[in-house]
Short mmCIF file of C-alpha atoms in Angstrom, two decimals:
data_model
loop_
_atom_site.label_atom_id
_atom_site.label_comp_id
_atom_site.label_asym_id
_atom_site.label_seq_id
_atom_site.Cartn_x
_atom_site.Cartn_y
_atom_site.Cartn_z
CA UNK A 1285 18.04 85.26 145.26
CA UNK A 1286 20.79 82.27 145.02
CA UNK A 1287 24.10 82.78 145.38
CA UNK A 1288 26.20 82.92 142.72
CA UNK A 1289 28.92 80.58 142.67
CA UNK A 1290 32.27 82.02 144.28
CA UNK A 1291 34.16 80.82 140.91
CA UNK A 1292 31.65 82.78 138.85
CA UNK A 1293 31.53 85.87 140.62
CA UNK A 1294 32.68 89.32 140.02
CA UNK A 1295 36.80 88.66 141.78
CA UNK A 1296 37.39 91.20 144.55
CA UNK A 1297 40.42 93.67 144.30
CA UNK A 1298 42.37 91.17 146.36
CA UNK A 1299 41.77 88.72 144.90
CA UNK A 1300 42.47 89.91 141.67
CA UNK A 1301 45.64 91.34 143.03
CA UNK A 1302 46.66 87.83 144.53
CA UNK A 1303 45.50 86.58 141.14
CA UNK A 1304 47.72 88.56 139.53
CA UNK A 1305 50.68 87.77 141.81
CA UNK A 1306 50.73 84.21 141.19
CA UNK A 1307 50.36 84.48 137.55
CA UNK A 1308 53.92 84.78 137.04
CA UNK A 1309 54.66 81.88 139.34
CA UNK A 1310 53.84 80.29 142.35
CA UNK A 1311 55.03 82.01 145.32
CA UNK A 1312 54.32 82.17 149.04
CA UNK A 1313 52.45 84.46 151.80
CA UNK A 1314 55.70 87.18 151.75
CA UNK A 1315 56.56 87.05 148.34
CA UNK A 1316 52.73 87.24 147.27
CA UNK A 1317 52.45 90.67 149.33
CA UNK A 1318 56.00 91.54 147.49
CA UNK A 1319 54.69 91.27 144.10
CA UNK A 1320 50.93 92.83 144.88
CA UNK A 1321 52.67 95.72 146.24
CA UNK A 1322 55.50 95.47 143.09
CA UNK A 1323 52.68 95.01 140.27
CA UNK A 1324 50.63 98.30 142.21
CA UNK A 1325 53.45 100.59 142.24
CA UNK A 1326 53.35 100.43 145.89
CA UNK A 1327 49.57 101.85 146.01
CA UNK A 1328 48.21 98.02 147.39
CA UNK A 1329 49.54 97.12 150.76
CA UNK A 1330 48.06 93.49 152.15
CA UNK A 1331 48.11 92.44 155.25
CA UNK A 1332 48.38 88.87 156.11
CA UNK A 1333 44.29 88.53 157.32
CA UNK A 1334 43.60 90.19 153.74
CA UNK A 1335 46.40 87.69 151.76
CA UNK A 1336 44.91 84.22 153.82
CA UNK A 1337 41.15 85.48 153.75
CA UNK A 1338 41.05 85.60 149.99
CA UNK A 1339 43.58 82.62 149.88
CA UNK A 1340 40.80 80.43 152.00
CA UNK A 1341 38.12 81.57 149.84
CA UNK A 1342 40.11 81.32 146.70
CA UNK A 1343 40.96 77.78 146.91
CA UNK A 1344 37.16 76.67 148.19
CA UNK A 1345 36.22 78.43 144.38
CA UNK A 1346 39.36 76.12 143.02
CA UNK A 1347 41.13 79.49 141.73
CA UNK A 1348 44.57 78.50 143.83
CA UNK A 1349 45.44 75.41 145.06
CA UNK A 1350 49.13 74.63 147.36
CA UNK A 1351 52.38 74.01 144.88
CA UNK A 1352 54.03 70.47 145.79
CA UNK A 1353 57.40 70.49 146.38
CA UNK A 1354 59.53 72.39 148.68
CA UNK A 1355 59.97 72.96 152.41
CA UNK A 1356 57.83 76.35 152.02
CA UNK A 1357 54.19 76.50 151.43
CA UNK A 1358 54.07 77.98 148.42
CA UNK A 1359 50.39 78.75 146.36
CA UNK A 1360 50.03 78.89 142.09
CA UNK A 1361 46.54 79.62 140.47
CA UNK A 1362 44.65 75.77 139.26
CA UNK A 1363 45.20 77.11 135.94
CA UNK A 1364 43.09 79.94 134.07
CA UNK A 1365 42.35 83.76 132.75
CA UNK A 1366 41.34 86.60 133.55
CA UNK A 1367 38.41 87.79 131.68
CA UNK A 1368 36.89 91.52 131.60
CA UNK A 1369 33.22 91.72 130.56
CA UNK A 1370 32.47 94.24 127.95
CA UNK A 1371 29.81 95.60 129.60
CA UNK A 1372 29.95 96.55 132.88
CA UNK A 1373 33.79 95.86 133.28
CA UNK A 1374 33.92 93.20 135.95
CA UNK A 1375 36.68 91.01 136.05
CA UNK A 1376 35.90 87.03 136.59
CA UNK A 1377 38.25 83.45 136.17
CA UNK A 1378 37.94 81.69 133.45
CA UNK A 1379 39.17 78.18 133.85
CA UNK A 1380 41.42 76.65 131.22
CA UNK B 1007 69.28 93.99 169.93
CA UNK B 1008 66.00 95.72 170.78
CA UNK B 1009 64.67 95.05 167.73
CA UNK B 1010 65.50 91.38 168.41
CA UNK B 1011 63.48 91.26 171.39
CA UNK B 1012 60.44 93.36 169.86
CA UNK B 1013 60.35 91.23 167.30
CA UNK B 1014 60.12 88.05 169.25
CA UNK B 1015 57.88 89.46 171.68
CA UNK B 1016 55.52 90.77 168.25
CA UNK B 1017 55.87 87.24 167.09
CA UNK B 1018 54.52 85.37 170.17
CA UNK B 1019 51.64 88.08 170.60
CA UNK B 1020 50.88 87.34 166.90
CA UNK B 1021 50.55 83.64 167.32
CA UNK B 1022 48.25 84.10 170.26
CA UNK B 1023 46.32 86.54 167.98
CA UNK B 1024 45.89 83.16 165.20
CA UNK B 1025 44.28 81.45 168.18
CA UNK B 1026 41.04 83.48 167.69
CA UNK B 1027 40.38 82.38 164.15
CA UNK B 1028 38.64 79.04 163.98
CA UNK B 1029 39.87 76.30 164.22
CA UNK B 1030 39.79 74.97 160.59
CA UNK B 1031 41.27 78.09 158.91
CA UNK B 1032 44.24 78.35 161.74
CA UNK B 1033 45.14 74.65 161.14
CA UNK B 1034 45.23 75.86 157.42
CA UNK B 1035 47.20 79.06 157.33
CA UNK B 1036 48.13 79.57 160.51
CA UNK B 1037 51.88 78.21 159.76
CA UNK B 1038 51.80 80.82 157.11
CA UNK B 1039 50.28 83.56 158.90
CA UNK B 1040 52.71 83.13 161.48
CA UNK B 1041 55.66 82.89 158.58
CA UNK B 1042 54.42 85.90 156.65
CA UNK B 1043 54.67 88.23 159.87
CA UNK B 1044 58.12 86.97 160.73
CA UNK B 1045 59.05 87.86 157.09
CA UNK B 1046 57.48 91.57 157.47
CA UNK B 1047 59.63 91.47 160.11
CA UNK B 1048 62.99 90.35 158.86
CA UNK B 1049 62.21 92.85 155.88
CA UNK B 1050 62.37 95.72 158.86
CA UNK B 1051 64.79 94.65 160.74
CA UNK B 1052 66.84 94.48 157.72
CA UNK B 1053 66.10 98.26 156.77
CA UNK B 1054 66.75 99.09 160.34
CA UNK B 1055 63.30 100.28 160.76
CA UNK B 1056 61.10 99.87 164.06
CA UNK B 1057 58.92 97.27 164.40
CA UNK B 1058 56.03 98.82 166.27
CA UNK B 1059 54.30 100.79 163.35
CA UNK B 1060 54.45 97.49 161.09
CA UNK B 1061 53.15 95.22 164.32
CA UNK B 1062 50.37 97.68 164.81
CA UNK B 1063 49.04 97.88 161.37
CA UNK B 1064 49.20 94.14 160.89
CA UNK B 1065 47.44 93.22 164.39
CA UNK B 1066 44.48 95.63 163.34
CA UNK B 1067 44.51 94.12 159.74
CA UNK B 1068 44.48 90.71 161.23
CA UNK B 1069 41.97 91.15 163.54
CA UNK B 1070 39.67 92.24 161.06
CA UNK B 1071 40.09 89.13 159.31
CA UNK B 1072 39.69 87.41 162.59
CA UNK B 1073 36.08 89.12 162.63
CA UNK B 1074 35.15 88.65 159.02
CA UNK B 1075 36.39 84.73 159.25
CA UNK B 1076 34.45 83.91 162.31
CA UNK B 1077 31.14 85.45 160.98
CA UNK B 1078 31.83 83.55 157.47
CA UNK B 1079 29.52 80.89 158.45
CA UNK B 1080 27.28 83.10 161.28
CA UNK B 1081 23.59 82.80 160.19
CA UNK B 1082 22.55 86.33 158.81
CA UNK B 1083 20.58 87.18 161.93
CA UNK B 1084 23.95 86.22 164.36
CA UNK B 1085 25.78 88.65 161.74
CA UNK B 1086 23.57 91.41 161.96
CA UNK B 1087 23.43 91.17 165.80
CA UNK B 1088 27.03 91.54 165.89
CA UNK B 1089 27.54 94.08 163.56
CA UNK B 1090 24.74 96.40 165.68
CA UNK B 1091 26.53 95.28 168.76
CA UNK B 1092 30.43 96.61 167.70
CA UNK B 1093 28.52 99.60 166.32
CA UNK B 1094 26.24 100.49 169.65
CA UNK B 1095 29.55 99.92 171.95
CA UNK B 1096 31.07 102.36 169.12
CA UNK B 1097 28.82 104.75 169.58
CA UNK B 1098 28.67 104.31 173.04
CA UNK B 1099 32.32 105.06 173.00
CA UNK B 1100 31.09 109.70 172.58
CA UNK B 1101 29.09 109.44 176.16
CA UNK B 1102 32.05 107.35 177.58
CA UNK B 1103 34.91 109.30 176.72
CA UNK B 1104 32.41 112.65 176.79
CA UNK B 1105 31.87 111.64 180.67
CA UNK B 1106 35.70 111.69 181.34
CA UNK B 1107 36.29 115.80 180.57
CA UNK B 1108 32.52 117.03 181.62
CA UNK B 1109 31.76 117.97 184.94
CA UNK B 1110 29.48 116.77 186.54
CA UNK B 1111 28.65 114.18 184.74
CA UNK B 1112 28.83 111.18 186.98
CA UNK B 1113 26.65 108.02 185.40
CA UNK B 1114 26.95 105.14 187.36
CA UNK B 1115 28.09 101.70 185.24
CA UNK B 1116 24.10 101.19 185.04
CA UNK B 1117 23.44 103.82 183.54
CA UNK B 1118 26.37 103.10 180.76
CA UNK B 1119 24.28 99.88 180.53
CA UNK B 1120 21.07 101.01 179.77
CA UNK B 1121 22.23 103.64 177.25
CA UNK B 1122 24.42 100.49 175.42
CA UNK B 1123 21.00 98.45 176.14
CA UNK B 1124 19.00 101.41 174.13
CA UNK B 1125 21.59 101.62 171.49
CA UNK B 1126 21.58 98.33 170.21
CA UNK B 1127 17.91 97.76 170.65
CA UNK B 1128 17.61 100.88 168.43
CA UNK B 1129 20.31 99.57 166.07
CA UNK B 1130 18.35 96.51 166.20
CA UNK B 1131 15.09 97.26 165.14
CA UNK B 1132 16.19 99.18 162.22
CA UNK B 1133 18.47 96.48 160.82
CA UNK B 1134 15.56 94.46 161.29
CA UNK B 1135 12.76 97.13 159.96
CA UNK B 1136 15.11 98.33 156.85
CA UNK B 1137 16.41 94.79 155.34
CA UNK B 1138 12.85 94.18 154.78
CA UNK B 1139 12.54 96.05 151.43
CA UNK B 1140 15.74 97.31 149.47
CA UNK B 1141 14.13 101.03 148.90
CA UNK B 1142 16.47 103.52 149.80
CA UNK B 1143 13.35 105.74 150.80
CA UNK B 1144 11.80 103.04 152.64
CA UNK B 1145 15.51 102.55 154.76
CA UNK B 1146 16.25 106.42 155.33
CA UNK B 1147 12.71 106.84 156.54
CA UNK B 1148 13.09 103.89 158.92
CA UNK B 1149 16.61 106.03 159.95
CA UNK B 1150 15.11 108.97 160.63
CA UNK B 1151 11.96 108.03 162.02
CA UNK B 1152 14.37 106.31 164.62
CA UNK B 1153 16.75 108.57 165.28
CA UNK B 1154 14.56 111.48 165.60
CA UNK B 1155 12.20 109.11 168.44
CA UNK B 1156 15.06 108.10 170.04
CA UNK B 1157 16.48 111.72 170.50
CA UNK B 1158 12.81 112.71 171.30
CA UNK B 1159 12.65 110.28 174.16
CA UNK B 1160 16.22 110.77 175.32
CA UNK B 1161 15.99 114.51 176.01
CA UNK B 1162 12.84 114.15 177.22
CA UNK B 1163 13.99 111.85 179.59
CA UNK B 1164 16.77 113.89 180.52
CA UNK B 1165 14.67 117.05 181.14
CA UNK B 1166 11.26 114.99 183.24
CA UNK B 1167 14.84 114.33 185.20
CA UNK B 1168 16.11 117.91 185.51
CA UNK B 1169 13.03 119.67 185.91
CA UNK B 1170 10.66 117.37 187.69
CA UNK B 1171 7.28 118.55 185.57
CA UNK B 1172 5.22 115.53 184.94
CA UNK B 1173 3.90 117.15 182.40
CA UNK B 1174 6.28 116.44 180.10
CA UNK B 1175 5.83 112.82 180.01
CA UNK B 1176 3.32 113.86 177.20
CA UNK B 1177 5.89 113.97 174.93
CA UNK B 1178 6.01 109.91 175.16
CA UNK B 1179 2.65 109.95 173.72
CA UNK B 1180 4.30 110.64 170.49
CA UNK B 1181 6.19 107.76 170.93
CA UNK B 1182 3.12 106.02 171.35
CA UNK B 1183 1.38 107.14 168.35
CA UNK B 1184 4.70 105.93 166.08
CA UNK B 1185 4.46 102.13 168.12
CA UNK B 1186 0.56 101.77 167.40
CA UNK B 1187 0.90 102.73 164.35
CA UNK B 1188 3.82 101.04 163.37
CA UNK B 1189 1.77 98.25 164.63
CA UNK B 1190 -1.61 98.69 163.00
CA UNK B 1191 0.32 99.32 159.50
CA UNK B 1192 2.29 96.04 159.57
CA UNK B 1193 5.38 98.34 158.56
CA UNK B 1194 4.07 99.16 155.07
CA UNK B 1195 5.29 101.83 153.46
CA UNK B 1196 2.11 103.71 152.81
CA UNK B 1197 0.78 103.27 156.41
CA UNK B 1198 4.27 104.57 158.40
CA UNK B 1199 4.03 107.72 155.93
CA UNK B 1200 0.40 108.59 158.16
CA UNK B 1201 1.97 107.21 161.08
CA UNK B 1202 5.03 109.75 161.14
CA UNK B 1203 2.67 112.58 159.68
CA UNK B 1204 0.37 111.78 162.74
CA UNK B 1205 3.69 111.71 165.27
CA UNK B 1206 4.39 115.00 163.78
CA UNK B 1207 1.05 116.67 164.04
CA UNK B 1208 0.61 115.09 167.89
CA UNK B 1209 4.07 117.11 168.45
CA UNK B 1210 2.94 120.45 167.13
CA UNK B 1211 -0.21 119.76 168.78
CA UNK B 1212 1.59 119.63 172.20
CA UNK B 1213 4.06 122.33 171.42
CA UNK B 1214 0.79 124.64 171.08
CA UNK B 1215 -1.67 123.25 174.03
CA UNK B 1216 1.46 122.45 176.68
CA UNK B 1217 1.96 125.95 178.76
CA UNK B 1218 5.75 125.35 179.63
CA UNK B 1219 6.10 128.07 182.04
CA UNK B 1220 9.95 128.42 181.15
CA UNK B 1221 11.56 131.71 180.64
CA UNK B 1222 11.52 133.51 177.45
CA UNK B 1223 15.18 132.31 176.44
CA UNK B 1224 14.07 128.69 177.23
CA UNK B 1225 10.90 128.95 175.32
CA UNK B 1226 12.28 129.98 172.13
CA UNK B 1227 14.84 126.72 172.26
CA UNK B 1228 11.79 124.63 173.22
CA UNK B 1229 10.16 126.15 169.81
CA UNK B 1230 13.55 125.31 167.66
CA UNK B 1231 13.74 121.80 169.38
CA UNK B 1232 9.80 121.07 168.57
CA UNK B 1233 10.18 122.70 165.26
CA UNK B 1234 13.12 120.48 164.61
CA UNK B 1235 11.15 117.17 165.95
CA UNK B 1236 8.22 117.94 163.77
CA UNK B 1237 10.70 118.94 160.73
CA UNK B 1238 11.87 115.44 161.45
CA UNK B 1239 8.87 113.29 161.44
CA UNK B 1240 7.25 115.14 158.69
CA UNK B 1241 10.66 114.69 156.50
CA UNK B 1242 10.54 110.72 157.72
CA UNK B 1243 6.89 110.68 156.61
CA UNK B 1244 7.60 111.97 153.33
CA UNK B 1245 10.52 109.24 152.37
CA UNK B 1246 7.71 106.38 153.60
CA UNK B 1247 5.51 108.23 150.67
CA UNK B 1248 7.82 108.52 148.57
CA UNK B 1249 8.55 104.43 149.13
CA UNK B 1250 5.08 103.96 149.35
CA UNK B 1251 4.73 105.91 145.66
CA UNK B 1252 7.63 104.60 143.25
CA UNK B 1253 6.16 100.75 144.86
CA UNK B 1254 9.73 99.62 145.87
CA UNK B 1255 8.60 98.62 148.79
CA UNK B 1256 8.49 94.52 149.08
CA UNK B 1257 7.07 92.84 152.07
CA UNK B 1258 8.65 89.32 152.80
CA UNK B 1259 6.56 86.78 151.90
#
């Protein structure tokens, strides 16, 4: 079977999580765990191996990319949606 | 100032921990990594909280990572081998630890060796055996045809040992019987279904013909353990047919 393209998979809880996070703004590592952990009522609790691991993978797919500007690396999402399917209720990125 | 120096001392035991992702990624992330922890930190310190709880969580978190990041790019058959080889030393952990509060029971480092050795070659060949085909049956017979042989041959091994009789090496022609035929059936589904039915019946056979000479109280645990082997086999055999039947089973091409 081929592998499906990273952008066009299913997105992981993480990553939908991280997703999520940046939608509001960019931000970096700390205040990415911050608002997962704000926006999950405290249930979700990354680690940094968790945060970077779906960071690396998310910006090979071209979900996130770095923010310019500032002293602090900071990430923001390349610009897209969320999108449920109907069906079986996966959650994928649809670019803008 | 306690804190202080935990933290500090976290912090340079953390970067030495970013040294064992690869190379790429740690260029990448590393600075963050390394940020993101000192942050966690800060956060605790400021909430005059202890460090070690927070330190401990994140070096297991991260090391998982570390794991999952090195094997991104591992071939399938270098991620299998790994993933049997964490989980044999895992297992290996219950005679290791088990050793340390039963008497008498001394195994030399060699013999630690040759258990891990029989672990992960049994881990192995069922990895190997069960990826073929994606039938549950197909993978819980390969399970239990496996763990039943290897407990078969362990305690067998363990009692030739204790009670010097020879004659219980016959047991290993069971063994036997499951490698031929493994062998002769090319691992089809349909053909390991006889071949554990014929491991089974070999068993009973030998629990009937062998005279073991034991006491009564030893003979009726030798009739639950052969009853329980047989049970075994019989129930493996029956998830092969059962693969065999609902034609799941696919052999790579």
């Amino acid at each position: 079977m081929a592998k499906r393209n990273t952008a066009q998979a299913p997105l992981t809880p993480a990553v939908l999580h991280v997703l999520l996070a940046l939608s509001t703004g960019e931000r970096h590592g700390y205040g990415i765990m911050k608002q997962v952990e704000a926006d999950s009522q405290g249930k979700v609790k990354m680690g940094p191996g968790t945060l970077y691991g779906s960071i690396a993978r998310m910006t090979e797919a071209g979900l996130v990319r770095k923010a310019t500007g500032g002293p602090i690396r900071r990430w923001t999402t390349s610009g897209g949606s969320i999108t449920r399917s109907q069906s079986r209720g996966e959650r994928r990125w649809k670019r803008s | 100032m306690a804190t202080n120096i935990a933290g500090r001392r976290y912090r340079a035991w953390y970067a030495m921990l970013l040294r064992l992702y690869p190379r790429p990624f740690r260029e990448r992330f590393g600075e963050g990594m390394a940020q993101t922890f000192h942050d966690l930190c800060q956060e605790r310190k400021g909430a005059k909280r202890g460090l070690f709880g927070l330190a401990l969580w994140i070096f297991c978190e991260t090391l998982v990572g570390i794991v999952k990041e090195n094997t991104t790019h591992m071939p399938q058959l270098g991620k299998t081998m790994l993933r049997v080889a964490l989980g044999a030393l895992a297992v290996l952990m219950v005679p290791l630890v088990a050793s340390q509060f039963v008497e008498d029971w001394n195994w030399p480092v060699g013999a630690f060796v040759r258990v891990y050795v029989l672990f992960f070659g049994t881990g192995m060949v069922f990895a190997l055996v069960a990826r073929r085909t994606d039938a549950w049956s197909y993978k819980a017979g390969v399970g239990v045809a496996l763990v039943s042989g290897f407990a078969l041959g362990w305690s067998n091994m363990v009692h030739v040992a204790d009670s010097g009789n020879p004659a219980n090496l016959m047991y290993y022609s069971v063994l036997g019987v499951g490698a031929v035929g493994a062998c002769l059936a090319r691992l089809k589904a349909r053909g390991l279904a006889l071949t554990l039915f014929a491991m089974a019946a070999t068993l009973a056979l030998i629990a009937v013909a062998l005279p073991s000479g034991a006491p009564p109280y030893l003979a009726r645990n030798m009739a639950i353990g052969h009853g329980v082997y047989t049970a075994l086999f019989t129930a493996s055999g029956l998830l092969f047919r059962h693969a065999s039947l609902s034609g799941l089973t696919q052999t790579p091409e």
